[in-house]
Short mmCIF file of C-alpha atoms and ligand atoms in Angstrom, two decimals:
data_model
loop_
_atom_site.label_atom_id
_atom_site.label_comp_id
_atom_site.label_asym_id
_atom_site.label_seq_id
_atom_site.Cartn_x
_atom_site.Cartn_y
_atom_site.Cartn_z
CA MET G 26 0.23 -0.09 0.08
CA ASP G 27 1.40 3.64 -0.73
CA LYS G 28 2.36 4.63 2.42
CA ARG G 29 3.44 8.17 1.61
CA LEU G 30 1.98 11.76 2.55
CA THR G 31 -0.12 13.96 0.84
CA VAL G 32 2.31 16.88 -1.20
CA ASP G 33 0.52 20.03 0.59
CA HIS G 34 2.69 22.52 -1.88
CA SER G 35 1.15 25.50 0.01
CA HIS G 36 2.79 24.48 2.84
CA GLU G 37 6.29 23.98 1.98
CA GLU G 38 7.39 27.62 3.24
CA LYS G 39 6.78 27.14 6.59
CA PRO G 40 9.19 27.63 8.73
CA PRO G 41 11.11 24.48 9.76
CA ALA G 42 10.66 24.06 12.93
CA GLU G 43 6.74 23.42 12.29
CA PHE G 44 8.06 21.04 8.79
CA GLN G 45 6.49 17.54 8.49
CA PRO G 46 8.98 15.15 6.58
CA TYR G 47 7.40 13.72 3.25
CA ASP G 48 7.94 11.39 0.67
CA ILE G 49 8.70 12.08 -2.94
CA GLY G 50 8.64 8.75 -4.42
CA GLU G 51 11.29 7.12 -2.74
CA TYR G 52 12.52 9.74 -1.77
CA THR G 53 12.47 11.63 2.01
CA LEU G 54 12.43 15.41 2.53
CA LYS G 55 13.36 16.18 5.78
CA ALA G 56 13.07 19.45 4.83
CA PRO G 57 10.73 22.72 3.20
CA LEU G 58 12.09 22.71 -0.88
CA THR G 59 13.02 26.45 -1.43
CA SER G 60 13.36 28.17 -4.99
CA ASN G 61 16.03 30.74 -3.88
CA LYS G 62 18.19 31.12 -6.51
CA SER G 63 16.04 29.47 -8.44
CA GLY G 64 13.84 30.49 -11.04
CA PHE G 65 11.99 27.72 -12.84
CA SER G 66 12.25 24.86 -9.51
CA LYS G 67 12.16 24.37 -6.01
CA TRP G 68 14.86 22.57 -4.60
CA GLY G 69 16.23 21.20 -1.45
CA PHE G 70 17.89 18.38 0.00
CA CYS G 71 16.51 14.65 0.22
CA TRP G 72 17.44 11.27 1.64
CA LYS G 73 17.06 7.31 0.30
CA GLY G 74 18.50 5.28 3.08
CA ASP G 75 21.29 6.64 5.00
CA THR G 76 22.13 9.10 1.65
CA GLU G 77 21.58 12.60 1.46
CA PHE G 78 20.37 13.67 -2.10
CA PHE G 79 19.60 16.81 -4.43
CA ILE G 80 16.53 17.14 -4.56
CA LYS G 81 14.76 19.26 -7.41
CA GLU G 82 11.11 20.01 -8.38
CA PHE G 83 9.99 21.29 -11.40
CA LEU G 84 7.72 24.95 -11.22
CA SER G 85 6.08 23.02 -14.41
CA PRO G 86 4.67 21.05 -16.87
CA VAL G 87 2.10 20.21 -13.60
CA TYR G 88 0.54 17.06 -14.70
CA PRO G 89 -3.08 17.54 -14.80
CA ASP G 90 -4.19 15.37 -11.87
CA ASP G 91 -7.71 14.15 -11.02
CA SER G 92 -8.71 16.95 -8.98
CA VAL G 93 -8.00 19.75 -11.42
CA GLU G 94 -11.30 20.46 -13.34
CA LEU G 95 -10.59 20.03 -17.52
CA SER G 96 -12.33 18.78 -20.60
CA ALA G 97 -11.20 15.82 -21.80
CA ALA G 98 -9.09 18.05 -24.78
CA MET G 99 -7.94 20.17 -22.61
CA ARG G 100 -6.21 17.05 -20.30
CA GLU G 101 -5.23 15.22 -23.20
CA LYS G 102 -3.58 18.23 -23.80
CA ARG G 103 -1.67 19.02 -21.26
CA ILE G 104 -0.88 15.32 -20.90
CA ASP G 105 0.87 15.55 -24.34
CA GLU G 106 2.85 18.24 -23.61
CA CYS G 107 3.81 16.26 -19.96
CA VAL G 108 5.44 13.27 -22.25
CA ARG G 109 6.95 15.85 -25.03
CA TRP G 110 9.00 18.05 -22.02
CA PHE G 111 9.70 14.18 -19.76
CA ASP G 112 10.48 12.88 -23.13
CA SER G 113 12.99 15.48 -24.35
CA LYS G 114 14.78 15.87 -20.76
CA SER G 115 15.06 12.43 -20.51
CA ARG G 116 16.86 12.38 -24.13
CA ILE G 117 19.22 15.35 -22.62
CA TYR G 118 19.57 13.00 -19.01
CA ASN G 119 20.66 10.02 -20.87
CA THR G 120 22.75 11.34 -22.88
CA ILE G 121 24.86 13.55 -20.19
CA VAL G 122 25.07 9.88 -17.69
CA GLN G 123 26.26 8.52 -21.03
CA ALA G 124 29.36 11.25 -21.04
CA GLN G 125 30.10 10.95 -17.34
CA THR G 126 33.73 11.55 -16.97
CA GLY G 127 33.97 11.38 -13.01
CA ASN G 128 33.30 15.37 -12.90
CA LEU G 129 29.81 15.46 -14.17
CA VAL G 130 27.10 15.74 -11.74
CA VAL G 131 25.01 13.57 -13.81
CA PRO G 132 20.75 13.00 -13.39
CA ILE G 133 20.62 9.65 -10.61
CA SER G 134 16.78 10.04 -10.97
CA PHE G 135 14.29 11.34 -12.98
CA PHE G 136 10.80 10.62 -12.20
CA LYS G 137 6.66 12.29 -12.02
CA TYR G 138 5.79 12.27 -8.59
CA GLU G 139 1.87 12.85 -8.29
CA SER G 140 1.12 15.88 -10.51
CA ARG G 141 5.09 17.37 -10.32
CA PHE G 142 8.91 16.32 -11.76
CA TYR G 143 11.41 15.92 -10.18
CA LEU G 144 15.30 15.55 -10.80
CA VAL G 145 17.70 13.73 -8.35
CA THR G 146 21.28 14.25 -7.80
CA GLN G 147 24.51 13.46 -5.83
CA LYS G 148 24.64 16.22 -3.01
CA VAL G 149 27.68 18.36 -4.02
CA SER G 150 28.62 19.81 -0.62
CA GLU G 151 31.62 21.63 -2.58
CA SER G 152 31.90 24.87 -3.19
CA ALA G 153 31.74 27.31 -6.39
CA MET G 154 35.28 28.13 -7.93
CA ASP G 155 36.54 30.65 -6.79
CA PHE G 156 39.26 32.53 -8.02
CA ALA G 157 41.15 34.00 -5.44
CA VAL G 158 42.04 29.99 -4.33
CA LEU G 159 42.69 29.54 -8.51
CA ASN G 160 45.33 32.38 -8.14
CA ARG G 161 47.32 30.68 -5.77
CA PHE G 162 47.29 27.53 -7.36
CA ASP G 163 50.53 27.01 -9.59
CA MET G 164 50.60 26.37 -13.37
CA ALA G 165 50.43 23.03 -12.91
CA HIS G 166 47.83 22.77 -11.07
CA LYS G 167 45.72 25.19 -12.80
CA LEU G 168 46.55 23.70 -16.01
CA ILE G 169 44.56 20.36 -14.17
CA VAL G 170 41.69 21.92 -13.43
CA MET G 171 41.61 23.49 -16.84
CA LYS G 172 42.18 19.82 -18.48
CA VAL G 173 39.29 17.99 -16.17
CA LEU G 174 36.83 21.10 -17.51
CA ALA G 175 38.08 20.44 -20.81
CA ASN G 176 37.87 16.46 -20.62
CA SER G 177 34.31 16.91 -19.04
CA PHE G 178 33.45 19.34 -21.41
CA ALA G 179 34.70 17.72 -24.72
CA ARG G 180 33.11 14.46 -23.55
CA LEU G 181 29.68 15.97 -23.84
CA ALA G 182 29.82 18.16 -27.20
CA GLU G 183 30.68 15.20 -28.74
CA ARG G 184 27.52 13.49 -28.02
CA ASN G 185 26.17 17.06 -29.14
CA ILE G 186 25.14 18.54 -25.42
CA VAL G 187 25.72 21.88 -25.07
CA HIS G 188 25.50 22.66 -21.11
CA ALA G 189 24.53 26.60 -21.80
CA ASP G 190 25.05 27.53 -18.09
CA VAL G 191 29.01 27.66 -17.94
CA LYS G 192 29.37 29.63 -15.62
CA PRO G 193 31.43 30.15 -12.10
CA ASP G 194 28.73 28.54 -9.89
CA ASN G 195 27.92 25.73 -11.62
CA LEU G 196 31.66 24.75 -11.56
CA LEU G 197 32.36 23.86 -8.35
CA ILE G 198 36.14 23.51 -6.99
CA LYS G 199 37.18 20.26 -5.19
CA GLN G 200 39.70 19.12 -2.74
CA THR G 201 40.74 15.38 -3.64
CA ASN G 202 43.37 13.20 -2.29
CA GLY G 203 46.92 14.45 -1.20
CA GLY G 204 45.34 18.13 -1.47
CA PHE G 205 44.57 18.36 -4.73
CA PHE G 206 42.06 19.66 -6.22
CA THR G 207 39.28 18.68 -9.44
CA MET G 208 36.11 20.18 -10.80
CA LYS G 209 32.64 19.12 -10.66
CA ILE G 210 30.43 20.03 -12.91
CA ILE G 211 26.67 20.54 -12.34
CA ASP G 212 23.35 22.31 -12.96
CA PHE G 213 22.23 20.82 -16.34
CA ASP G 214 18.87 22.99 -16.19
CA ALA G 215 19.53 25.22 -19.80
CA SER G 216 21.02 22.09 -21.17
CA TYR G 217 19.99 20.99 -24.33
CA LEU G 218 21.32 18.93 -27.60
CA ALA G 219 22.55 21.11 -29.95
CA ASP G 220 20.38 19.43 -33.02
CA GLN G 221 17.17 20.49 -30.79
CA PRO G 222 18.14 23.93 -29.59
CA PRO G 223 15.42 25.33 -27.35
CA GLU G 224 12.81 28.25 -29.25
CA PRO G 225 14.50 31.30 -28.46
CA ASP G 226 12.56 32.87 -26.08
CA GLU G 227 13.75 29.85 -23.82
CA VAL G 228 16.89 30.02 -23.75
CA GLN G 229 18.43 29.92 -20.37
CA GLY G 230 22.56 30.87 -19.33
CA ASP G 231 23.89 33.91 -17.63
CA THR G 232 24.41 36.97 -20.52
CA VAL G 233 27.99 37.64 -18.59
CA TYR G 234 29.25 34.06 -20.34
CA TYR G 235 26.64 34.70 -23.33
CA ALA G 236 28.67 33.81 -26.66
CA PRO G 237 27.72 35.74 -29.38
CA GLU G 238 25.41 33.19 -31.88
CA THR G 239 23.52 32.68 -28.39
CA LEU G 240 22.40 36.12 -28.03
CA LEU G 241 21.78 36.36 -32.13
CA TYR G 242 19.73 33.18 -31.55
CA ILE G 243 17.62 34.37 -29.00
CA ILE G 244 17.20 37.91 -31.29
CA GLY G 245 15.90 35.77 -34.02
CA GLU G 246 18.98 36.31 -36.25
CA PRO G 247 20.35 33.36 -38.25
CA ALA G 248 23.01 31.71 -35.39
CA HIS G 249 23.38 27.49 -35.07
CA LEU G 250 23.84 26.99 -31.70
CA SER G 251 26.50 23.99 -31.13
CA PRO G 252 28.92 23.21 -28.03
CA LYS G 253 30.93 26.00 -29.03
CA VAL G 254 29.04 27.94 -26.62
CA ASP G 255 30.55 26.09 -24.45
CA VAL G 256 33.76 26.50 -25.79
CA PHE G 257 32.83 30.83 -25.57
CA ALA G 258 32.20 30.94 -21.51
CA MET G 259 34.68 28.50 -21.49
CA GLY G 260 37.03 30.78 -22.81
CA ILE G 261 36.09 33.62 -20.32
CA ILE G 262 36.32 31.36 -17.56
CA PHE G 263 39.61 29.67 -18.61
CA HIS G 264 41.03 33.25 -18.18
CA GLN G 265 39.48 34.05 -15.09
CA VAL G 266 41.19 31.14 -14.01
CA LEU G 267 44.99 31.83 -15.58
CA THR G 268 44.72 35.61 -14.48
CA GLY G 269 42.20 36.03 -11.69
CA LYS G 270 40.16 38.61 -14.00
CA MET G 271 37.71 39.12 -16.77
CA PRO G 272 39.28 39.67 -19.96
CA VAL G 273 38.83 43.88 -20.12
CA ILE G 274 35.97 45.67 -21.97
CA LYS G 275 35.21 49.14 -23.71
CA ASP G 276 32.56 50.97 -21.16
CA GLU G 277 30.52 50.94 -23.91
CA TYR G 278 29.47 47.11 -23.81
CA ASP G 279 27.77 45.63 -21.08
CA TYR G 280 28.96 42.09 -22.25
CA ILE G 281 31.81 40.00 -23.69
CA TYR G 282 29.71 38.64 -26.30
CA GLU G 283 28.22 42.35 -27.29
CA ALA G 284 32.00 43.92 -27.47
CA VAL G 285 32.53 40.76 -29.95
CA LEU G 286 29.63 41.17 -31.89
CA SER G 287 30.42 44.56 -32.78
CA ASP G 288 34.11 43.47 -33.79
CA ASP G 289 35.55 45.31 -30.83
CA PRO G 290 37.04 41.61 -29.19
CA PRO G 291 37.86 42.20 -25.39
CA VAL G 292 41.15 42.98 -24.13
CA LEU G 293 43.31 39.84 -22.54
CA GLU G 294 45.80 39.93 -20.01
CA PRO G 295 48.83 41.75 -21.12
CA SER G 296 51.06 39.62 -19.20
CA LEU G 297 49.28 36.33 -20.85
CA PRO G 298 52.33 34.56 -21.91
CA PRO G 299 51.59 34.02 -26.58
CA ASP G 300 50.59 30.19 -26.43
CA TYR G 301 48.33 31.09 -23.26
CA LYS G 302 47.31 34.27 -25.72
CA ARG G 303 46.43 32.71 -28.64
CA LEU G 304 45.06 29.87 -27.03
CA LEU G 305 41.67 31.99 -25.37
CA GLU G 306 41.55 34.45 -28.21
CA ASN G 307 40.95 30.77 -30.53
CA MET G 308 37.78 29.82 -27.72
CA LEU G 309 36.22 33.57 -28.04
CA GLN G 310 36.59 33.95 -31.58
CA LYS G 311 32.95 35.58 -33.12
CA ASP G 312 31.99 32.38 -35.58
CA PRO G 313 31.59 29.42 -34.34
CA LYS G 314 32.79 28.20 -37.19
CA ASN G 315 36.25 29.31 -36.58
CA ARG G 316 36.13 28.68 -32.91
CA LEU G 317 38.23 25.75 -31.19
CA SER G 318 36.44 22.64 -30.26
CA MET G 319 36.44 21.44 -26.51
CA GLN G 320 38.62 18.50 -27.92
CA GLN G 321 41.21 21.31 -29.61
CA VAL G 322 40.93 23.04 -26.48
CA PHE G 323 41.69 20.04 -24.50
CA ASP G 324 44.70 18.46 -26.83
CA GLU G 325 46.53 22.46 -26.51
CA LEU G 326 46.58 22.64 -22.75
CA VAL G 327 47.70 19.05 -22.70
CA ARG G 328 50.82 20.36 -25.25
CA LEU G 329 51.40 22.90 -23.42
CA ASP G 330 51.04 21.25 -20.54
CA THR G 331 53.75 19.20 -21.71
CA LEU G 332 55.86 21.89 -23.20
CA ARG G 333 55.70 23.56 -19.59
CA GLN G 334 57.14 19.96 -18.07
CA ALA G 335 59.75 20.15 -20.21
CA ALA G 336 60.58 23.03 -19.63
CA GLU G 337 60.73 22.63 -16.03
CA LYS G 338 62.90 19.94 -16.36
CA ALA G 339 65.32 21.81 -18.13
CA ALA G 340 66.02 24.46 -16.03
CA PRO G 341 64.46 23.41 -12.58
CA PRO G 342 62.68 26.52 -10.82
CA PRO G 343 64.70 28.14 -7.84
CA ALA G 344 63.02 26.52 -4.58
CA VAL G 345 60.30 26.74 -3.55
CA PRO G 346 60.09 29.57 -1.12
CA PRO G 347 58.84 28.98 2.62
CA VAL G 348 55.14 28.87 2.53
CA GLN G 349 53.60 31.52 4.61
CA PRO G 350 52.49 30.82 7.22
CA ALA G 351 48.50 32.33 6.88
CA ALA G 352 48.49 29.41 3.99
CA ALA G 353 46.06 27.08 4.65
CA PRO G 354 48.45 23.89 5.99
CA ALA G 355 47.12 20.90 4.11
CA GLN G 356 47.63 22.14 1.13
CA ALA G 357 50.21 24.18 1.38
CA GLY G 358 52.85 22.06 -1.28
CA PHE G 359 49.91 22.90 -3.65
CA LEU G 360 49.70 26.63 -3.28
CA ASN G 361 52.53 27.74 -2.58
CA ALA G 362 52.64 29.10 -6.28
CA THR G 363 53.99 32.99 -6.23
CA ASP G 364 52.77 35.40 -9.32
CA ASP G 365 56.84 34.51 -10.63
CA ASP G 366 55.82 30.63 -10.67
CA LEU G 367 53.06 30.82 -12.56
CA TRP G 368 54.23 31.00 -16.64
CA MET P 27 42.96 -9.35 -17.59
CA TRP P 28 39.84 -7.90 -15.58
CA ILE P 29 35.96 -9.80 -14.65
CA CYS P 30 33.31 -7.79 -16.25
CA SER P 31 31.33 -6.14 -12.44
CA LYS P 32 28.29 -7.00 -14.63
CA CYS P 33 28.35 -10.24 -16.70
CA LYS P 34 31.11 -11.84 -14.30
CA ARG P 35 32.85 -12.29 -18.05
CA GLY P 36 36.97 -12.15 -18.39
CA ASN P 37 38.21 -9.95 -20.68
CA SER P 38 41.17 -9.37 -21.94
CA ASP P 39 43.01 -6.07 -20.75
CA THR P 40 43.42 -4.47 -24.32
CA VAL P 41 39.57 -4.39 -24.08
CA SER P 42 37.78 -1.45 -22.00
CA VAL P 43 34.36 -2.12 -22.74
CA CYS P 44 33.03 -6.12 -22.39
CA SER P 45 30.97 -7.71 -25.22
CA CYS P 46 28.24 -6.96 -22.89
CA GLY P 47 28.68 -3.29 -23.17
CA ALA P 48 29.73 -2.64 -19.53
CA GLN P 49 32.76 -0.31 -19.43
CA HIS P 50 35.91 -0.90 -17.04
CA MET P 51 37.58 2.21 -16.08
CA TRP P 52 39.32 3.24 -13.25
CA VAL P 53 38.89 6.38 -11.31
CA CYS P 54 42.30 9.31 -10.98
CA ALA P 55 42.23 9.80 -7.42
CA THR P 56 43.71 13.21 -7.92
CA CYS P 57 41.44 14.24 -10.38
CA GLU P 58 38.87 11.79 -10.08
CA THR P 59 38.71 11.41 -13.44
CA LEU P 60 37.71 8.03 -15.30
CA ASN P 61 40.21 6.13 -17.26
CA PRO P 62 39.89 2.98 -19.30
CA TYR P 63 41.30 -0.22 -17.66
CA THR P 64 43.79 0.35 -20.85
CA VAL P 65 45.67 3.70 -19.76
CA GLY P 66 48.27 3.24 -17.03
CA ILE P 67 48.43 7.06 -16.65
CA CYS P 68 46.06 9.37 -16.38
CA PRO P 69 46.03 11.53 -19.58
CA ILE P 70 44.50 14.97 -16.64
CA CYS P 71 46.83 15.02 -13.88
CA GLY P 72 49.53 12.01 -15.01
CA ALA P 73 48.53 10.30 -11.42
CA ARG P 74 49.44 6.39 -11.68
CA LYS P 75 46.79 3.33 -12.35
CA PRO P 76 46.43 2.39 -8.57
CA ALA P 77 46.85 -1.24 -8.03
CA PRO P 78 43.97 -3.20 -7.76
CA GLN P 79 43.59 -3.22 -4.07
CA GLU P 80 44.41 0.12 -4.13
CA GLN P 81 41.60 1.49 -6.65
CA GLN P 82 38.91 3.43 -4.80
CA SER P 83 35.24 2.63 -5.37
CA TRP P 84 32.79 4.61 -8.04
CA ASN P 85 29.57 5.21 -7.99
CA PRO P 86 28.74 5.82 -11.26
CA ASN P 87 26.68 8.82 -11.08
CA MET P 88 27.80 9.87 -7.76
CA ALA P 89 30.48 11.85 -8.98
CA GLY P 90 33.20 12.82 -6.56
CA SER P 91 31.96 10.55 -3.58
CA MET P 92 34.83 7.89 -4.04
CA THR P 93 34.52 5.92 -0.68
CA GLY P 94 37.08 4.03 1.21
CA THR P 95 40.05 3.27 -0.71
CA GLN P 96 40.83 -0.63 0.09
CA GLN P 97 37.76 -1.74 -2.63
CA ALA P 98 38.96 -4.67 -4.08
CA ALA P 99 37.97 -2.66 -7.46
CA PRO P 100 36.17 -0.23 -8.80
CA ALA P 101 32.69 -0.27 -8.87
CA PRO P 102 30.96 -0.70 -12.62
CA GLN P 103 31.54 2.73 -14.30
CA VAL P 104 29.00 4.49 -16.48
CA GLN P 105 28.07 1.80 -18.52
CA ALA P 106 27.94 1.37 -22.39
CA ALA P 107 24.66 2.33 -22.04
CA PRO P 108 21.51 1.52 -24.36
CA ALA P 109 20.86 4.36 -26.64
CA PRO P 110 18.79 6.56 -25.10
CA VAL P 111 15.32 5.56 -25.00
CA PRO P 112 13.09 7.40 -26.46
CA VAL P 113 10.44 7.59 -23.97
CA SER P 114 7.59 8.72 -25.70
CA GLN P 115 7.72 6.05 -27.22
CA SER P 116 7.70 3.50 -24.38
CA ALA P 117 5.44 5.76 -22.37
CA ALA P 118 3.35 6.92 -23.92
CA PRO P 119 1.12 3.77 -24.64
CA VAL P 120 2.04 2.78 -20.91
CA SER P 121 0.78 6.65 -19.34
CA ARG P 122 -2.53 6.77 -19.57
CA THR P 123 -3.47 3.37 -17.78
CA ALA P 124 -0.37 3.09 -15.27
CA ALA P 125 -0.57 3.88 -11.32
CA PRO P 126 0.90 7.33 -10.10
CA THR P 127 3.07 5.11 -8.35
CA PRO P 128 7.05 6.71 -7.88
CA GLN P 129 9.11 5.57 -10.49
CA ALA P 130 10.73 1.89 -9.80
CA MET P 131 14.52 1.99 -9.25
CA THR P 132 15.65 -1.61 -8.98
CA THR P 133 15.30 -2.54 -12.25
CA ALA P 134 18.40 -0.34 -12.50
CA ALA P 135 20.54 -2.58 -10.22
CA THR P 136 22.32 -4.38 -13.15
CA ALA P 137 25.49 -2.82 -11.49
CA ALA P 138 27.27 -6.01 -9.14
CA PRO P 139 30.83 -4.81 -8.21
CA ALA P 140 33.06 -7.06 -8.54
CA GLY P 141 36.75 -7.33 -8.06
CA SER P 142 38.79 -9.60 -10.45
CA SER P 143 39.59 -12.54 -6.84
CA SER P 144 42.24 -13.10 -8.61
CA GLU P 145 43.80 -10.07 -7.68
CA LEU P 146 42.97 -10.41 -3.53
CA SER P 147 44.62 -13.32 -2.37
CA GLU P 148 45.23 -10.95 0.95
CA GLU P 149 41.63 -10.88 1.51
CA SER P 150 39.23 -14.11 2.83
CA GLU P 151 35.92 -14.89 0.38
CA ALA P 152 34.32 -14.93 3.19
CA ALA P 153 35.53 -10.84 4.02
CA MET P 154 35.25 -10.55 0.12
CA ARG P 155 31.32 -12.09 -0.44
CA LYS P 156 30.23 -9.61 1.90
CA ARG P 157 31.93 -7.17 1.49
CA LYS P 158 30.50 -7.51 -2.53
CA ARG P 159 27.21 -7.78 -0.87
CA LEU P 160 27.09 -4.58 0.90
CA ARG P 161 28.78 -2.86 -1.90
CA MET P 162 25.96 -3.90 -3.96
CA GLY P 163 22.86 -3.14 -1.64
CA LEU P 164 25.00 0.37 -1.88
CA ILE P 165 24.72 0.25 -5.60
CA ILE P 166 21.64 -0.83 -5.40
CA ALA P 167 20.00 1.38 -2.94
CA ASN P 168 21.27 4.48 -4.64
CA VAL P 169 22.41 4.54 -8.00
CA ALA P 170 20.26 4.42 -10.72
CA LEU P 171 21.10 4.94 -14.51
CA LEU P 172 18.66 6.44 -16.18
CA ALA P 173 18.62 4.94 -19.07
CA ALA P 174 17.61 1.84 -16.83
CA ASN P 175 15.44 4.03 -14.86
CA VAL P 176 14.13 5.65 -17.61
CA ILE P 177 12.67 1.90 -18.58
CA GLY P 178 12.19 1.55 -15.32
CA ILE P 179 10.08 4.16 -14.90
CA ILE P 180 8.55 4.93 -17.96
CA ILE P 181 6.97 7.46 -16.63
CA VAL P 182 4.28 6.52 -14.36
CA MET P 183 1.72 8.80 -15.47
CA ARG P 184 -1.99 7.43 -15.79
ZN1 LIG F 426 29.74 -7.74 -19.22
ZN1 LIG F 427 44.10 12.30 -13.35
#
């Protein structure tokens, strides 16, 4: 017999003290869902056995249950919409699961419960990419961070997936064994398959990291959306990883895509070595056809890392200066780069 | 030689995908990238593939949720999943009649972890079996490949 409690959505915003845990399918919610920082869903954490998961409740579509007064035709139409939406989301989620590189936080379960749709993923406790922390990495480790990202996005691109919301908030930095760091990629809410882009008015993402063609597509100009959209965003991210700063655009522009569309590309940090500068320029090309693919980006990072290692062997860097006491002791070996070590 | 965690068949080290479709991989402890079993050095960070008894358990959908280091062999990786199932094809006919129950995740429990027992000389048979059972339990409880999941749930719509 079905033991689940009735989900009363009108009571979800109660203070935690009054919150009554309830089940969503096989998962138990012990605290209310929130819509904090999320326009299209409510989210929270749920439990299954001893494991805590992240759960997202989609605000739409809503499946018409019996309590909804609808004509048969209207009910049929609403159901059709739900099936189509679920079908399309499932296809994307399935493909993401298949692209798993170890560093994608992929969907675990996607299902309908009562009249709502839910997505469950691993609970990730890591924090968003912090360029102040990254700035303390030496070049070897910045390259690992960039390679992890490029590898994961190349595997997504291989399967024609556009993440479409590449930004620091969705790239989590995680400390691993031995004080190393890696990246975890989250939030595939905005994602689409390149051959099935969303309608122009349904494109999501962060305008700061928009590719030029995304903007063209939204305003109805001829534009083809592809995984190169993520390459552009990653070009901006890599600039931040390498320099701690955004590329510089003129005051008359609000966004980098704007400057690029005006053939007035952003100015990259002058201290960037030529190879790195060229890589970023090739990631920030206006025309996606001229922009590197994520696999090409990865291959170039591998090449640059090989060069770096060879140079290091030929001329070993001077003894590493002692770590300042203020630096995090556990990661001292990793985070003791000085500016001079960076290139 | 590695033993497929799904169908228990032995496979040559030169192949990373079993004839049943399951992939065999190891997870890098430094950057947590999944690498094919045949790759000895992580192409991302240069870390060496650990010896089988040092490899960390990996929960296919749990990026970064590596647990203890004493697992005998990597848990099954993201399987060479079947081509995405167009849900509507299977779901549509069912959807209007099926009872609105939560999805069944049990169908996803196809991934049974197993190590190559020949590599486990230091561990008693019984302890290993217990560990395997525990891990299988964990995987069955927590992990469902979405592909399997979608087939399992078939969008339970009334
Ligand atoms: Zn097999
Ligand atoms: Zn690695």
